[in-house]
CSV table of C-alpha atoms in Angstrom, one decimal:
chain,number,residue,atom,x,y,z
A,101,MET,CA,-22.7,107.7,90.9
A,102,ASP,CA,-19.5,107.3,92.9
A,103,SER,CA,-17.4,106.9,89.9
A,104,LYS,CA,-19.1,109.3,88.2
A,105,ILE,CA,-17.8,111.9,90.9
A,106,VAL,CA,-14.9,113.9,90.2
A,107,LEU,CA,-12.9,116.3,92.5
A,108,SER,CA,-10.2,117.3,90.9
A,109,LYS,CA,-6.6,118.0,92.7
A,110,PRO,CA,-6.9,122.2,93.4
A,111,LEU,CA,-4.6,124.7,91.5
A,112,THR,CA,-1.8,125.5,93.9
A,113,LEU,CA,2.2,127.0,93.4
A,114,GLU,CA,4.0,126.0,90.1
A,115,GLY,CA,7.2,124.0,90.6
A,116,GLU,CA,5.1,121.6,93.1
A,117,SER,CA,5.5,118.1,92.7
A,118,GLY,CA,1.8,117.2,90.6
A,119,SER,CA,0.9,121.0,90.7
A,120,ASP,CA,0.2,120.3,87.0
A,121,GLU,CA,-1.6,117.0,87.0
A,122,HIS,CA,-4.6,117.1,84.5
A,123,CYS,CA,-3.9,120.4,83.8
A,124,GLU,CA,-1.6,119.8,80.8
A,125,ALA,CA,-2.1,121.9,77.7
A,126,PRO,CA,-1.7,121.4,74.2
A,127,ASN,CA,1.4,122.8,72.3
A,128,ILE,CA,1.6,126.2,72.7
A,129,LEU,CA,1.8,126.8,68.6
A,130,GLN,CA,-1.6,124.9,68.7
A,131,ARG,CA,-3.3,127.1,71.7
A,132,ILE,CA,-2.3,130.6,69.7
A,133,LEU,CA,-3.1,129.2,66.3
A,134,SER,CA,-6.4,127.9,67.3
A,135,LEU,CA,-7.3,131.1,69.4
A,136,PHE,CA,-6.4,133.6,66.2
A,137,LYS,CA,-8.5,131.2,63.8
A,138,ASN,CA,-11.6,131.5,66.2
A,139,ILE,CA,-11.9,135.3,67.8
A,140,ARG,CA,-11.3,138.7,66.6
A,141,GLN,CA,-9.5,142.0,68.7
A,142,GLY,CA,-11.9,143.0,70.8
A,143,SER,CA,-14.5,140.2,70.2
A,144,ASP,CA,-16.9,139.4,73.4
A,145,LEU,CA,-15.8,136.0,74.4
A,146,SER,CA,-18.4,135.5,76.6
A,147,CYS,CA,-20.8,132.9,74.1
A,148,PHE,CA,-17.1,132.3,73.0
A,149,LYS,CA,-17.4,128.2,72.4
A,150,LEU,CA,-13.8,126.7,73.8
A,151,PRO,CA,-12.7,123.4,72.6
A,152,PRO,CA,-12.6,120.0,75.0
A,153,VAL,CA,-9.2,120.0,75.2
A,154,PHE,CA,-8.2,123.7,76.7
A,155,ASN,CA,-11.0,122.5,79.3
A,156,MET,CA,-9.6,121.6,82.9
A,157,PRO,CA,-11.1,118.9,84.6
A,158,LYS,CA,-12.8,121.3,87.3
A,159,SER,CA,-15.8,124.0,87.4
A,160,GLN,CA,-15.3,127.6,87.7
A,161,LEU,CA,-18.0,127.0,90.6
A,162,GLN,CA,-14.6,124.9,92.0
A,163,CYS,CA,-12.2,126.8,91.5
A,164,TYR,CA,-13.9,130.0,93.5
A,165,ALA,CA,-14.7,127.8,96.3
A,166,GLU,CA,-10.8,126.2,96.6
A,167,SER,CA,-9.7,129.8,97.1
A,168,ILE,CA,-11.3,129.9,100.3
A,169,TYR,CA,-11.6,126.0,101.4
A,170,CYS,CA,-8.0,124.8,100.3
A,171,THR,CA,-5.3,126.6,102.6
A,172,ALA,CA,-2.5,124.7,104.0
A,173,SER,CA,-3.2,127.0,107.0
A,174,ASP,CA,-6.6,129.4,108.2
A,175,LEU,CA,-6.5,132.4,107.9
A,176,LEU,CA,-10.1,133.3,107.5
A,177,SER,CA,-10.7,132.0,111.6
A,178,ASN,CA,-8.1,134.0,112.6
A,179,LEU,CA,-9.6,137.1,111.8
A,180,ASN,CA,-11.4,137.9,114.7
A,181,SER,CA,-8.0,137.7,116.9
A,182,GLY,CA,-6.9,141.3,115.8
A,183,LYS,CA,-6.6,143.3,118.9
A,184,THR,CA,-7.5,146.7,117.0
A,185,PRO,CA,-9.5,147.8,113.7
A,186,LEU,CA,-6.2,148.4,112.0
A,187,ASP,CA,-5.1,144.4,113.2
A,188,ARG,CA,-8.2,142.8,112.1
A,189,LEU,CA,-7.8,145.0,108.4
A,190,ILE,CA,-3.9,143.7,108.0
A,191,LEU,CA,-4.9,139.9,108.3
A,192,VAL,CA,-8.4,140.9,106.1
A,193,VAL,CA,-5.8,142.0,103.2
A,194,ALA,CA,-3.6,138.7,104.3
A,195,TRP,CA,-6.6,136.5,103.5
A,196,THR,CA,-7.8,138.5,100.9
A,197,ILE,CA,-4.5,137.8,98.9
A,198,SER,CA,-4.4,134.1,100.5
A,199,THR,CA,-7.3,133.7,97.1
A,200,THR,CA,-5.4,134.8,94.5
A,201,ARG,CA,-4.3,131.7,93.4
A,202,PRO,CA,-2.0,130.9,90.2
A,203,LEU,CA,-3.7,129.6,87.0
A,204,ARG,CA,-1.9,127.6,84.2
A,205,PHE,CA,-1.7,129.1,80.5
A,206,GLY,CA,-3.5,127.2,77.9
A,207,VAL,CA,-6.6,125.3,80.0
A,208,ALA,CA,-9.5,126.9,81.6
A,209,PRO,CA,-12.4,125.7,83.8
A,210,TYR,CA,-15.6,124.6,82.7
A,211,ASN,CA,-18.2,127.3,82.2
A,212,PRO,CA,-21.2,126.5,85.2
A,213,THR,CA,-24.4,125.4,83.9
A,214,LEU,CA,-27.1,127.2,85.1
A,215,GLY,CA,-28.6,126.0,88.8
A,216,GLU,CA,-25.2,124.1,89.1
A,217,THR,CA,-24.1,124.0,92.8
A,218,HIS,CA,-20.8,123.6,94.9
A,219,HIS,CA,-21.4,122.9,98.6
A,220,VAL,CA,-18.3,122.2,100.8
A,221,SER,CA,-17.6,121.8,104.8
A,222,LYS,CA,-14.3,122.1,106.7
A,223,GLY,CA,-14.1,122.2,109.8
A,224,ASN,CA,-16.2,125.3,111.2
A,225,LEU,CA,-16.4,126.5,107.6
A,226,ASN,CA,-19.8,125.8,105.2
A,227,LEU,CA,-19.3,127.1,101.4
A,228,LEU,CA,-22.3,127.1,98.8
A,229,LEU,CA,-22.2,128.2,95.5
A,230,GLU,CA,-24.7,128.4,92.8
A,231,GLN,CA,-24.1,129.4,89.3
A,232,VAL,CA,-27.3,131.8,88.9
A,233,SER,CA,-26.8,133.2,85.5
A,234,HIS,CA,-26.0,131.6,82.2
A,235,HIS,CA,-26.2,134.5,79.6
A,236,PRO,CA,-24.1,136.7,81.5
A,237,PRO,CA,-22.3,134.3,83.8
A,238,VAL,CA,-22.6,135.1,87.1
A,239,SER,CA,-21.5,133.3,90.2
A,240,ALA,CA,-22.7,133.8,93.7
A,241,LEU,CA,-21.0,132.4,97.0
A,242,TYR,CA,-22.4,132.2,100.3
A,243,GLY,CA,-19.8,130.8,103.4
A,244,THR,CA,-19.9,130.9,107.0
A,245,ASP,CA,-17.7,130.1,110.1
A,246,HIS,CA,-20.3,129.7,112.7
A,247,GLN,CA,-17.6,129.2,115.5
A,248,GLU,CA,-15.9,132.4,114.6
A,249,ASN,CA,-19.2,134.1,114.1
A,250,ILE,CA,-17.6,135.0,110.3
A,251,ASP,CA,-20.0,135.5,107.5
A,252,MET,CA,-19.2,136.3,103.7
A,253,THR,CA,-20.9,136.6,99.8
A,254,TRP,CA,-19.6,137.0,96.7
A,255,CYS,CA,-21.0,137.7,93.5
A,256,HIS,CA,-18.6,137.3,90.4
A,257,SER,CA,-19.4,138.3,86.7
A,258,PRO,CA,-16.5,137.6,84.4
A,259,VAL,CA,-16.5,139.4,81.5
A,260,SER,CA,-13.4,138.5,78.4
A,261,LYS,CA,-12.5,140.4,75.5
A,262,PHE,CA,-9.8,139.7,72.8
A,263,ASN,CA,-7.2,142.5,72.5
A,264,GLY,CA,-5.0,141.0,70.0
A,265,THR,CA,-2.0,139.9,71.7
A,266,SER,CA,-4.3,138.9,75.2
A,267,ILE,CA,-7.4,138.2,76.4
A,268,GLU,CA,-8.3,140.3,79.4
A,269,THR,CA,-11.4,138.9,82.0
A,270,LYS,CA,-12.7,141.9,84.0
A,271,VAL,CA,-14.6,140.4,87.6
A,272,HIS,CA,-17.2,142.2,87.7
A,273,GLY,CA,-19.1,141.9,90.9
A,274,LYS,CA,-18.3,142.4,94.5
A,275,ARG,CA,-17.3,140.3,97.8
A,276,GLN,CA,-18.4,141.1,101.2
A,277,LEU,CA,-17.0,139.8,104.7
A,278,LYS,CA,-18.3,140.4,107.8
A,279,LEU,CA,-17.3,139.7,110.9
A,280,HIS,CA,-19.8,140.5,113.7
A,281,ASN,CA,-18.0,139.9,116.9
A,282,HIS,CA,-16.3,143.5,115.9
A,283,GLY,CA,-19.4,145.2,114.0
A,284,GLU,CA,-17.4,145.1,111.0
A,285,THR,CA,-17.9,144.7,107.4
A,286,TYR,CA,-15.0,144.7,104.5
A,287,GLU,CA,-16.0,145.5,101.4
A,288,MET,CA,-13.5,144.6,98.5
A,289,ASN,CA,-13.9,143.9,94.4
A,290,SER,CA,-11.4,141.1,92.9
A,291,PRO,CA,-8.6,142.0,90.5
A,292,ASN,CA,-8.8,141.0,86.8
A,293,LEU,CA,-7.4,138.4,84.9
A,294,VAL,CA,-5.8,138.8,81.7
A,295,ILE,CA,-4.2,135.9,79.6
A,296,ARG,CA,-1.0,136.8,77.0
A,297,ILE,CA,-0.5,135.2,73.9
A,298,LEU,CA,2.4,137.1,72.1
A,299,PRO,CA,5.4,137.6,72.9
A,300,ILE,CA,5.6,135.6,75.6
A,301,PRO,CA,2.3,133.4,76.9
A,302,GLY,CA,1.4,133.3,80.5
A,303,THR,CA,-1.2,134.0,83.0
A,304,GLU,CA,-1.3,137.2,85.7
A,305,TRP,CA,-4.0,139.1,87.8
A,306,VAL,CA,-3.9,142.8,87.6
A,307,GLY,CA,-5.3,145.9,88.2
A,308,ASN,CA,-6.6,147.8,92.0
A,309,LEU,CA,-8.3,145.6,94.9
A,310,THR,CA,-9.5,147.9,97.1
A,311,ILE,CA,-10.8,146.7,100.9
A,312,ARG,CA,-13.0,149.0,102.5
A,313,CYS,CA,-14.6,148.8,106.3
A,314,PRO,CA,-17.6,152.1,106.3
A,315,GLU,CA,-17.4,151.3,110.4
A,316,THR,CA,-13.7,151.6,110.9
A,317,GLY,CA,-13.0,154.2,107.9
A,318,LEU,CA,-10.2,152.4,107.1
A,319,VAL,CA,-9.2,151.3,104.1
A,320,ALA,CA,-6.4,149.1,102.4
A,321,GLU,CA,-5.7,149.5,98.0
A,322,LEU,CA,-3.6,146.5,96.6
A,323,ASN,CA,-2.1,147.1,93.0
A,324,TYR,CA,-1.4,144.1,91.3
A,325,MET,CA,1.2,144.7,88.8
A,326,SER,CA,1.5,144.1,85.2
A,327,GLN,CA,4.5,142.4,83.9
A,328,SER,CA,6.2,144.5,81.3
A,329,PHE,CA,5.4,143.5,77.7
A,330,PHE,CA,8.0,140.7,76.7
A,331,GLY,CA,7.4,139.2,80.8
A,332,PHE,CA,10.7,140.4,82.0
A,333,GLY,CA,11.5,142.3,85.4
A,334,ALA,CA,10.9,142.2,89.0
A,335,GLY,CA,7.1,143.1,88.1
A,336,ARG,CA,6.2,139.6,87.6
A,337,ARG,CA,3.1,138.9,90.3
A,338,GLN,CA,3.8,141.6,92.3
A,339,ILE,CA,1.9,143.6,94.6
A,340,LYS,CA,2.0,147.3,95.7
A,341,GLY,CA,-0.5,149.2,98.0
A,342,LYS,CA,-1.3,150.9,101.2
A,343,ILE,CA,-3.4,151.1,104.3
A,344,TYR,CA,-5.0,154.6,105.4
A,345,ASP,CA,-8.0,156.4,107.5
A,346,SER,CA,-10.4,157.3,104.5
A,347,LEU,CA,-11.6,160.3,107.4
A,348,SER,CA,-8.0,161.5,108.1
A,349,HIS,CA,-6.1,160.5,104.9
A,350,LYS,CA,-3.4,159.1,106.9
A,351,ILE,CA,-1.0,156.3,105.6
A,352,LEU,CA,-1.2,154.1,108.2
A,353,HIS,CA,0.6,151.7,106.5
A,354,LYS,CA,2.7,150.4,103.0
A,355,ILE,CA,2.1,146.6,101.3
A,356,GLU,CA,5.0,145.4,99.2
A,357,GLY,CA,5.3,142.0,97.9
A,358,HIS,CA,4.6,139.4,95.7
A,359,TRP,CA,1.8,137.4,95.6
A,360,ASP,CA,2.8,134.2,94.9
A,361,ARG,CA,5.7,134.2,97.7
A,362,THR,CA,5.7,137.0,100.5
A,363,VAL,CA,4.1,140.1,101.1
A,364,LYS,CA,5.1,142.5,103.3
A,365,VAL,CA,3.6,145.7,105.5
A,366,LYS,CA,5.4,148.9,106.8
A,367,ASN,CA,4.2,151.3,109.6
A,368,ALA,CA,4.0,155.0,107.9
A,369,SER,CA,5.0,156.2,111.3
A,370,ASN,CA,8.2,153.9,113.2
A,371,ALA,CA,9.2,152.2,109.5
A,372,GLU,CA,9.0,148.9,110.7
A,373,GLU,CA,8.3,145.7,108.3
A,374,ARG,CA,6.8,142.4,108.9
A,375,VAL,CA,5.7,139.5,106.8
A,376,ILE,CA,1.8,139.1,106.7
A,377,TYR,CA,1.7,136.2,104.0
A,378,ASP,CA,3.5,133.8,102.8
A,379,ALA,CA,2.0,131.5,100.0
A,380,ARG,CA,4.4,128.7,100.7
A,381,GLU,CA,2.5,128.3,103.3
A,382,VAL,CA,-0.9,129.2,102.5
A,383,ILE,CA,-1.2,127.3,99.3
A,384,SER,CA,1.8,124.4,99.6
A,385,GLY,CA,0.6,121.0,99.7
A,386,LEU,CA,-3.1,121.2,98.8
A,387,LYS,CA,-5.7,118.4,98.1
A,388,ALA,CA,-8.4,117.4,96.5
A,389,PRO,CA,-11.8,117.4,98.8
A,390,ILE,CA,-13.2,113.7,99.6
A,391,VAL,CA,-16.3,113.2,99.2
A,392,LYS,CA,-17.7,111.7,102.4
A,393,GLU,CA,-20.9,110.6,101.5
A,394,PRO,CA,-21.9,110.0,97.8
A,395,GLU,CA,-25.0,109.1,98.6
A,396,SER,CA,-26.1,112.8,99.7
A,397,VAL,CA,-24.4,114.3,96.9
A,398,TRP,CA,-27.1,117.0,95.1
A,399,ALA,CA,-27.9,116.3,91.1
A,400,THR,CA,-26.8,120.3,90.9
A,401,GLU,CA,-23.4,119.3,92.5
A,402,THR,CA,-20.6,120.3,90.1
A,403,ALA,CA,-18.6,117.5,91.1
A,404,LEU,CA,-21.4,115.4,90.0
A,405,ILE,CA,-22.7,117.0,86.5
A,406,TRP,CA,-19.1,116.8,84.9
A,407,GLY,CA,-18.3,113.7,86.5
A,408,GLU,CA,-18.4,111.8,83.3
A,409,LEU,CA,-16.5,114.5,81.2
A,410,SER,CA,-13.7,114.9,83.9
């Protein structure tokens, strides 16, 4: 059974040594021709059968989980260190940005089977994911950091459509993060994924992401900006946003940067600026999870279900 358990290296920043290992796609022309041959403009892709050559050796469940447990620095456990509600919201913003990971054009993870699970422990963090619906696809996540008294729940339901020159995946569902030591709940959504086919192939996260804390009334709004049609300009992976008090509508901080580089906040009252997130520090040099007890792996575990195919 041990030889069938496969956990591939997590997605990381481009340009790193070995970052594209096991994630190489066939040539661009073949990819484009294959996509145009099988789908039409406006098509719902929820039942589209992706040829095996386009799969990376990784389930979508593992991709979701890796965005939380595969980090070089622990932003999650640090959330409680904020002395004020505003400080903690800024830390939550940085942690949320860290869950945005670069994807490779032309390859996609496996569509999880119904009842498939992925369970990982790292330090004080425990994560459990399950595919709770197949059509439509719905993935559920529950995680806890028992030492910091933090827990989170996610529910994701991606819906993909072909738009002629691109494929857009809208990620429906909510993410909820609770800091029990402070009695605070942070509710947030997810940006959408766009796979651009023409004129220049590529992938990007786009759309608005809102983080709201009902107990404090503080809100952060992030805009994952789209590139120009031809893929040029400074908009590549750019984020702009603001943090404000929903009761007074007063803007407290402005947010700007690139989610694959650095993101800064600027105090609206005194113009002080500081870096709150550095992608190189957080999602560089990541390694694949290790299976310590193969005999204890559940039969539903993603690494076992897809082991032979991977």
